[in-house]
Amino acid sequence: MVIIMRSGASESHISTVRKEVEARGFEVVENRGKENVVVAIIGIIDTNQRQPLIDHFSQMDGVERVTPITKPYKLTAKAAKIQTKIHVGDVEIGNGRFVVIAGPCALESPEQLMSAAAGVKAAGAAMLRVGIYKPRTGPYAFQGMEEEGIEIVHGLKGEIGLPIVSEITRPQMVEKMSEVVDILQIGARNAQNSDLLKEVGRGVRPVVLKRGLSMTLDELMQSAEYILSEGNPNVILCERGIRTFETATRNTLDLGGAAYLKTVMTHLPVIIDPSHGTGIRELIAISTKMAVAGGFDGLLVEVHPKPWEALCDGPQSLTIEKFGKLMSELKRIAPVFDKAI
Ligand code: PEP
Ligand code: MN
């Protein structure tokens, strides 16, 4: 069950509600969104207790409504909130905009970074993606520029002029990476790393949480709940393809599942990653157009100045030129679906 406080409810109203929940022997988790505070009641509520609790809390000062949620995700569920909007600099995610996050899979050199950043910015991307740490499937593949990469991004941040999204792989990295990047990404391979999820939940940066390779939507919701239950409401979910029996594409981009996630399951913004979702450059434009038409909140796409020389994920990266062409198509299509780019 969740108690949704009115926007502008006072601290004393919130703490009175909390105390009343605790007095009944339940644990409380609280989430402070931009618009309002949500107080979730954790624990098993007997069926005959449910309606009296709803009646009691609904009439308390500062309460907007009380909603029963029996799922193991209380704060992430759609019923917990009307809509989540996430602010990163001037960019607002989750409010009728299709936010394009583009850039190379991995940072390779200062020159490559600046060329990619200038290219995606000129084409109209809202944010730059760039991997500093790369959790690869095998140990002999390029693992990212790591500490040296942090220094490079730190030094060039001012010149880049776009908010930066980058992946973290260990809880100990949260503080340092939060000083350098604007959004922390949790990748498919770490999507169920509970220590990492909890630590970004205690952090100050918004989080892009990717769906794991073999993760159900229910499990993705529970991973997001780890972050929200630690106090960080700013989570963006990312569909990046899952493993199925079909091997023609690198992964199966589950647009139907992502649509279910967005329309039925959660109030959080949902973005689409057609690069990892298909693994094939030629399929990125069509998948992106489907994502715009599907009403999703944005795109995470790999763009490289020279994909044929990329140290990671070249075959699923657009050239800057192809990305520019895609952006101009999106600018024409998006208004039809009430989306701003
Ligand atoms: C990435 O975004 O480059 C990446 C490694 O993605 P995923 O975690 O979805 O494989
Ligand atoms: Mn990649």
Tab-separated table of C-alpha atoms and ligand atoms in Angstrom:
chain	number	residue	atom	x	y	z
A	1	MET	CA	0.000	0.000	0.000
A	2	VAL	CA	1.278	3.492	-0.746
A	3	ILE	CA	0.198	6.806	0.718
A	4	ILE	CA	0.593	9.613	-1.779
A	5	MET	CA	1.040	12.971	-0.082
A	6	ARG	CA	-0.294	16.134	-1.693
A	7	SER	CA	2.284	18.318	-3.387
A	8	GLY	CA	3.141	20.902	-0.749
A	9	ALA	CA	2.270	18.608	2.203
A	10	SER	CA	4.200	19.841	5.234
A	11	GLU	CA	7.015	17.917	6.940
A	12	SER	CA	4.839	17.552	10.001
A	13	HIS	CA	2.026	15.978	7.950
A	14	ILE	CA	4.528	13.552	6.416
A	15	SER	CA	6.067	12.596	9.739
A	16	THR	CA	2.660	12.137	11.399
A	17	VAL	CA	1.682	9.731	8.616
A	18	ARG	CA	4.982	7.839	8.977
A	19	LYS	CA	4.600	7.519	12.721
A	20	GLU	CA	1.047	6.216	12.396
A	21	VAL	CA	2.203	3.557	9.917
A	22	GLU	CA	5.094	2.519	12.171
A	23	ALA	CA	2.813	2.447	15.222
A	24	ARG	CA	0.848	-0.287	13.455
A	25	GLY	CA	3.985	-2.417	13.193
A	26	PHE	CA	4.818	-1.820	9.525
A	27	GLU	CA	8.088	-0.707	7.990
A	28	VAL	CA	8.045	2.519	5.978
A	29	VAL	CA	9.977	3.574	2.883
A	30	GLU	CA	9.666	7.072	1.601
A	31	ASN	CA	10.331	8.551	-1.792
A	32	ARG	CA	10.708	12.246	-2.392
A	33	GLY	CA	9.896	13.064	-5.988
A	34	LYS	CA	9.895	16.518	-7.546
A	35	GLU	CA	6.124	16.789	-7.282
A	36	ASN	CA	5.277	15.010	-4.058
A	37	VAL	CA	6.301	12.531	-1.365
A	38	VAL	CA	5.168	8.906	-1.420
A	39	VAL	CA	5.111	6.868	1.796
A	40	ALA	CA	5.064	3.121	1.138
A	41	ILE	CA	3.899	0.613	3.724
A	42	ILE	CA	6.106	-2.481	3.630
A	43	GLY	CA	4.807	-5.729	5.092
A	44	ILE	CA	1.885	-8.061	4.725
A	45	ILE	CA	-1.476	-6.401	5.276
A	46	ASP	CA	-4.361	-8.760	6.127
A	47	THR	CA	-7.271	-8.514	3.692
A	48	ASN	CA	-9.664	-7.446	6.452
A	49	GLN	CA	-7.210	-4.745	7.596
A	50	ARG	CA	-6.881	-3.198	4.131
A	51	GLN	CA	-10.046	-1.094	3.846
A	52	PRO	CA	-9.871	0.290	7.426
A	53	LEU	CA	-6.246	1.355	6.748
A	54	ILE	CA	-7.203	3.025	3.460
A	55	ASP	CA	-10.091	4.845	5.182
A	56	HIS	CA	-7.888	5.956	8.064
A	57	PHE	CA	-4.938	7.275	6.069
A	58	SER	CA	-7.049	8.809	3.287
A	59	GLN	CA	-8.550	11.300	5.700
A	60	MET	CA	-5.253	12.385	7.305
A	61	ASP	CA	-3.986	15.917	6.715
A	62	GLY	CA	-1.695	16.240	3.717
A	63	VAL	CA	-2.742	12.934	2.120
A	64	GLU	CA	-3.858	12.984	-1.501
A	65	ARG	CA	-4.798	9.313	-1.823
A	66	VAL	CA	-4.014	5.807	-0.608
A	67	THR	CA	-3.493	3.031	-3.135
A	68	PRO	CA	-3.152	-0.688	-2.401
A	69	ILE	CA	-0.163	-2.228	-4.245
A	70	THR	CA	0.409	-5.894	-3.552
A	71	LYS	CA	3.432	-6.212	-5.867
A	72	PRO	CA	6.973	-6.297	-4.430
A	73	TYR	CA	7.580	-2.906	-6.048
A	74	LYS	CA	5.661	-0.164	-4.316
A	75	LEU	CA	7.425	3.037	-5.315
A	76	THR	CA	8.132	2.027	-8.904
A	77	ALA	CA	4.554	0.963	-9.667
A	78	LYS	CA	2.424	3.179	-11.859
A	79	ALA	CA	-0.195	3.544	-9.135
A	80	ALA	CA	2.412	5.098	-6.812
A	81	LYS	CA	2.602	8.311	-8.761
A	82	ILE	CA	1.053	10.220	-11.590
A	83	GLN	CA	4.191	10.857	-13.619
A	84	THR	CA	7.912	11.159	-12.989
A	85	LYS	CA	9.892	13.989	-14.523
A	86	ILE	CA	13.650	14.022	-14.232
A	87	HIS	CA	15.677	17.190	-14.653
A	88	VAL	CA	19.266	17.094	-15.877
A	89	GLY	CA	20.538	20.594	-16.589
A	90	ASP	CA	18.026	22.079	-19.026
A	91	VAL	CA	16.780	18.686	-20.156
A	92	GLU	CA	13.552	17.302	-18.713
A	93	ILE	CA	12.999	13.575	-19.163
A	94	GLY	CA	9.527	12.054	-18.950
A	95	ASN	CA	7.445	15.015	-19.954
A	96	GLY	CA	6.402	14.662	-23.556
A	97	ARG	CA	9.904	14.922	-24.891
A	98	PHE	CA	11.858	12.284	-26.818
A	99	VAL	CA	15.300	12.718	-25.260
A	100	VAL	CA	18.113	11.613	-27.549
A	101	ILE	CA	21.239	10.359	-25.771
A	102	ALA	CA	23.952	9.560	-28.311
A	103	GLY	CA	27.668	8.861	-28.412
A	104	PRO	CA	30.307	6.182	-28.606
A	105	CYS	CA	30.060	2.882	-26.792
A	106	ALA	CA	33.481	3.551	-25.277
A	107	LEU	CA	35.830	6.464	-24.755
A	108	GLU	CA	38.974	5.769	-26.797
A	109	SER	CA	40.903	9.066	-26.863
A	110	PRO	CA	40.319	12.786	-26.210
A	111	GLU	CA	40.103	13.368	-29.981
A	112	GLN	CA	37.516	10.636	-30.498
A	113	LEU	CA	35.488	11.993	-27.570
A	114	MET	CA	35.466	15.578	-28.854
A	115	SER	CA	34.704	14.577	-32.408
A	116	ALA	CA	31.763	12.398	-31.263
A	117	ALA	CA	30.481	15.051	-28.834
A	118	ALA	CA	30.636	17.854	-31.414
A	119	GLY	CA	28.948	15.645	-34.030
A	120	VAL	CA	26.023	14.504	-31.882
A	121	LYS	CA	25.544	17.978	-30.434
A	122	ALA	CA	25.404	19.604	-33.850
A	123	ALA	CA	22.823	17.032	-34.954
A	124	GLY	CA	20.623	17.903	-31.967
A	125	ALA	CA	21.298	15.218	-29.312
A	126	ALA	CA	20.274	16.283	-25.799
A	127	MET	CA	22.991	14.281	-24.023
A	128	LEU	CA	26.225	12.437	-24.695
A	129	ARG	CA	26.693	8.784	-23.830
A	130	VAL	CA	30.244	7.459	-23.393
A	131	GLY	CA	31.559	4.346	-21.665
A	132	ILE	CA	34.571	4.908	-19.406
A	133	TYR	CA	34.354	1.492	-17.760
A	134	LYS	CA	33.242	-1.333	-20.052
A	135	PRO	CA	32.012	-4.544	-18.412
A	136	ARG	CA	32.661	-6.887	-21.355
A	137	THR	CA	31.602	-10.476	-21.754
A	138	GLY	CA	35.212	-11.719	-21.838
A	139	PRO	CA	38.426	-10.551	-20.152
A	140	TYR	CA	40.446	-10.049	-23.353
A	141	ALA	CA	38.084	-7.475	-24.874
A	142	PHE	CA	38.743	-3.738	-24.387
A	143	GLN	CA	37.672	-2.894	-20.824
A	144	GLY	CA	37.478	0.897	-21.246
A	145	MET	CA	39.954	3.656	-20.406
A	146	GLU	CA	38.978	3.455	-16.721
A	147	GLU	CA	40.787	5.950	-14.392
A	148	GLU	CA	42.561	7.661	-17.296
A	149	GLY	CA	39.154	8.044	-18.960
A	150	ILE	CA	37.697	9.773	-15.901
A	151	GLU	CA	40.507	12.357	-16.095
A	152	ILE	CA	39.897	12.911	-19.815
A	153	VAL	CA	36.144	13.416	-19.400
A	154	HIS	CA	36.712	15.627	-16.359
A	155	GLY	CA	39.118	17.830	-18.305
A	156	LEU	CA	36.872	18.162	-21.370
A	157	LYS	CA	33.486	18.420	-19.650
A	158	GLY	CA	33.216	22.180	-20.131
A	159	GLU	CA	34.018	21.952	-23.833
A	160	ILE	CA	31.587	19.077	-24.427
A	161	GLY	CA	28.648	21.217	-23.371
A	162	LEU	CA	26.168	18.328	-23.065
A	163	PRO	CA	25.131	16.349	-19.978
A	164	ILE	CA	27.041	13.043	-19.891
A	165	VAL	CA	25.703	9.517	-19.286
A	166	SER	CA	28.247	6.851	-18.321
A	167	GLU	CA	28.190	3.357	-16.857
A	168	ILE	CA	29.396	2.376	-13.419
A	169	THR	CA	30.195	-1.154	-12.400
A	170	ARG	CA	31.038	-1.025	-8.673
A	171	PRO	CA	29.418	0.630	-5.630
A	172	GLN	CA	32.763	2.224	-4.705
A	173	MET	CA	32.715	4.231	-7.956
A	174	VAL	CA	29.462	6.078	-7.324
A	175	GLU	CA	30.925	9.108	-5.563
A	176	LYS	CA	33.814	9.727	-7.957
A	177	MET	CA	31.792	9.159	-11.132
A	178	SER	CA	29.030	11.399	-9.789
A	179	GLU	CA	31.507	14.292	-9.788
A	180	VAL	CA	32.274	13.812	-13.479
A	181	VAL	CA	29.073	12.586	-15.132
A	182	ASP	CA	25.443	13.741	-14.965
A	183	ILE	CA	23.641	10.398	-15.190
A	184	LEU	CA	24.952	7.037	-13.980
A	185	GLN	CA	24.165	4.051	-16.170
A	186	ILE	CA	23.716	0.552	-14.767
A	187	GLY	CA	24.292	-1.884	-17.583
A	188	ALA	CA	22.539	-5.116	-18.486
A	189	ARG	CA	25.226	-7.224	-16.807
A	190	ASN	CA	24.828	-5.412	-13.475
A	191	ALA	CA	21.082	-4.864	-13.527
A	192	GLN	CA	20.607	-7.237	-10.588
A	193	ASN	CA	23.696	-6.232	-8.607
A	194	SER	CA	21.848	-5.275	-5.453
A	195	ASP	CA	24.828	-3.586	-3.756
A	196	LEU	CA	25.335	-1.355	-6.787
A	197	LEU	CA	21.612	-0.583	-7.036
A	198	LYS	CA	21.464	0.381	-3.361
A	199	GLU	CA	24.517	2.617	-3.636
A	200	VAL	CA	23.193	4.596	-6.622
A	201	GLY	CA	19.942	4.783	-4.660
A	202	ARG	CA	21.817	6.680	-1.961
A	203	GLY	CA	23.569	8.865	-4.552
A	204	VAL	CA	22.714	12.247	-6.006
A	205	ARG	CA	22.704	11.464	-9.726
A	206	PRO	CA	19.800	10.193	-11.844
A	207	VAL	CA	20.226	6.606	-13.036
A	208	VAL	CA	19.634	4.909	-16.393
A	209	LEU	CA	18.858	1.305	-15.461
A	210	LYS	CA	19.112	-1.151	-18.326
A	211	ARG	CA	17.144	-4.366	-18.520
A	212	GLY	CA	19.313	-7.439	-17.991
A	213	LEU	CA	19.894	-9.901	-20.819
A	214	SER	CA	17.449	-12.453	-19.402
A	215	MET	CA	15.439	-10.305	-17.073
A	216	THR	CA	11.650	-10.255	-16.847
A	217	LEU	CA	9.873	-6.914	-16.577
A	218	ASP	CA	8.872	-7.827	-13.042
A	219	GLU	CA	12.557	-8.294	-12.139
A	220	LEU	CA	13.444	-4.980	-13.788
A	221	MET	CA	10.794	-3.282	-11.659
A	222	GLN	CA	12.272	-4.845	-8.524
A	223	SER	CA	15.768	-3.656	-9.474
A	224	ALA	CA	14.411	-0.130	-9.883
A	225	GLU	CA	12.707	-0.484	-6.507
A	226	TYR	CA	16.141	-1.037	-4.905
A	227	ILE	CA	17.137	2.426	-6.125
A	228	LEU	CA	13.896	4.205	-5.240
A	229	SER	CA	13.666	2.599	-1.813
A	230	GLU	CA	17.066	4.092	-0.921
A	231	GLY	CA	15.692	7.555	-1.649
A	232	ASN	CA	16.662	8.295	-5.259
A	233	PRO	CA	13.476	8.829	-7.308
A	234	ASN	CA	15.289	9.699	-10.546
A	235	VAL	CA	15.395	6.423	-12.449
A	236	ILE	CA	15.023	5.980	-16.217
A	237	LEU	CA	14.397	2.428	-17.434
A	238	CYS	CA	16.042	1.292	-20.657
A	239	GLU	CA	14.934	-1.542	-22.947
A	240	ARG	CA	18.117	-2.800	-24.641
A	241	GLY	CA	17.015	-6.141	-25.994
A	242	ILE	CA	16.784	-9.508	-24.338
A	243	ARG	CA	17.988	-13.019	-25.095
A	244	THR	CA	15.446	-15.135	-26.953
A	245	PHE	CA	15.531	-18.165	-29.274
A	246	GLU	CA	15.991	-15.766	-32.206
A	247	THR	CA	19.622	-15.286	-33.159
A	248	ALA	CA	19.323	-13.206	-36.344
A	249	THR	CA	19.768	-10.028	-34.327
A	250	ARG	CA	22.222	-9.658	-31.418
A	251	ASN	CA	19.302	-9.368	-28.984
A	252	THR	CA	15.528	-9.183	-29.380
A	253	LEU	CA	14.422	-5.590	-28.895
A	254	ASP	CA	11.301	-6.094	-26.815
A	255	LEU	CA	9.222	-3.084	-27.828
A	256	GLY	CA	5.997	-4.835	-26.823
A	257	GLY	CA	7.399	-5.500	-23.357
A	258	ALA	CA	8.663	-1.933	-23.098
A	259	ALA	CA	5.196	-0.671	-24.045
A	260	TYR	CA	3.691	-2.824	-21.291
A	261	LEU	CA	6.282	-1.485	-18.847
A	262	LYS	CA	5.416	2.098	-19.696
A	263	THR	CA	1.656	1.907	-20.036
A	264	VAL	CA	0.813	-0.634	-17.331
A	265	MET	CA	3.651	-1.117	-14.881
A	266	THR	CA	5.503	2.076	-14.034
A	267	HIS	CA	5.415	5.856	-13.806
A	268	LEU	CA	9.158	6.008	-14.572
A	269	PRO	CA	10.360	7.192	-18.007
A	270	VAL	CA	11.259	4.395	-20.431
A	271	ILE	CA	13.888	4.799	-23.165
A	272	ILE	CA	14.964	2.478	-25.984
A	273	ASP	CA	18.478	1.350	-26.948
A	274	PRO	CA	18.297	0.119	-30.560
A	275	SER	CA	22.095	-0.356	-30.777
A	276	HIS	CA	22.320	-3.159	-28.213
A	277	GLY	CA	18.717	-4.126	-28.950
A	278	THR	CA	19.530	-5.187	-32.503
A	279	GLY	CA	23.332	-5.142	-32.837
A	280	ILE	CA	22.914	-4.070	-36.465
A	281	ARG	CA	23.506	-0.498	-37.683
A	282	GLU	CA	20.953	-0.813	-40.486
A	283	LEU	CA	18.175	-1.556	-37.969
A	284	ILE	CA	18.759	1.476	-35.744
A	285	ALA	CA	16.740	4.017	-37.730
A	286	ILE	CA	13.657	1.807	-38.083
A	287	SER	CA	13.754	0.779	-34.407
A	288	THR	CA	14.103	4.419	-33.381
A	289	LYS	CA	11.103	5.462	-35.442
A	290	MET	CA	9.073	2.693	-33.781
A	291	ALA	CA	10.212	4.022	-30.400
A	292	VAL	CA	9.000	7.545	-31.250
A	293	ALA	CA	5.668	6.221	-32.505
A	294	GLY	CA	5.367	4.053	-29.384
A	295	GLY	CA	5.381	7.077	-27.114
A	296	PHE	CA	8.629	6.249	-25.324
A	297	ASP	CA	10.655	8.906	-23.521
A	298	GLY	CA	13.876	8.722	-25.452
A	299	LEU	CA	16.723	6.958	-27.133
A	300	LEU	CA	20.150	5.683	-26.102
A	301	VAL	CA	22.095	5.166	-29.308
A	302	GLU	CA	25.719	4.477	-30.190
A	303	VAL	CA	27.372	6.952	-32.561
A	304	HIS	CA	31.065	6.859	-33.477
A	305	PRO	CA	33.092	9.165	-35.744
A	306	LYS	CA	34.681	6.067	-37.331
A	307	PRO	CA	32.650	2.972	-36.418
A	308	TRP	CA	34.946	0.754	-38.491
A	309	GLU	CA	37.801	1.643	-36.091
A	310	ALA	CA	35.749	1.435	-32.866
A	311	LEU	CA	37.251	-0.609	-30.043
A	312	CYS	CA	33.781	-1.681	-28.955
A	313	ASP	CA	30.401	-2.123	-30.679
A	314	GLY	CA	31.322	-0.567	-34.053
A	315	PRO	CA	28.796	-2.653	-36.062
A	316	GLN	CA	25.910	-1.245	-34.022
A	317	SER	CA	27.125	2.364	-34.056
A	318	LEU	CA	25.901	5.023	-36.475
A	319	THR	CA	28.322	7.352	-38.207
A	320	ILE	CA	27.828	11.002	-37.333
A	321	GLU	CA	26.444	11.552	-40.807
A	322	LYS	CA	23.850	8.761	-40.474
A	323	PHE	CA	22.946	10.022	-37.021
A	324	GLY	CA	22.372	13.520	-38.448
A	325	LYS	CA	20.071	12.067	-41.086
A	326	LEU	CA	18.137	10.117	-38.461
A	327	MET	CA	17.761	13.226	-36.291
A	328	SER	CA	16.329	15.243	-39.139
A	329	GLU	CA	13.793	12.471	-39.802
A	330	LEU	CA	12.901	12.324	-36.105
A	331	LYS	CA	12.316	16.063	-35.979
A	332	ARG	CA	9.727	15.641	-38.721
A	333	ILE	CA	8.075	12.523	-37.252
A	334	ALA	CA	8.006	13.416	-33.543
A	335	PRO	CA	5.330	16.174	-33.711
A	336	VAL	CA	2.888	13.673	-35.241
A	337	PHE	CA	3.148	11.696	-31.990
A	338	ASP	CA	3.055	14.803	-29.749
A	339	LYS	CA	6.730	14.493	-28.925
A	340	ALA	CA	9.337	17.224	-28.859
A	341	ILE	CA	12.926	16.294	-29.726
B	1	PEP	C1	26.508	0.006	-23.351
B	1	PEP	O1	25.577	0.817	-23.207
B	1	PEP	O2	27.513	0.236	-24.038
B	1	PEP	C2	26.384	-1.343	-22.771
B	1	PEP	C3	27.418	-2.039	-22.369
B	1	PEP	O3	25.110	-1.763	-22.733
B	1	PEP	P1	24.436	-3.073	-22.086
B	1	PEP	O4	24.722	-2.993	-20.622
B	1	PEP	O5	22.990	-2.877	-22.420
B	1	PEP	O6	25.040	-4.270	-22.742
B	2	MN	MN	27.997	-0.706	-26.292
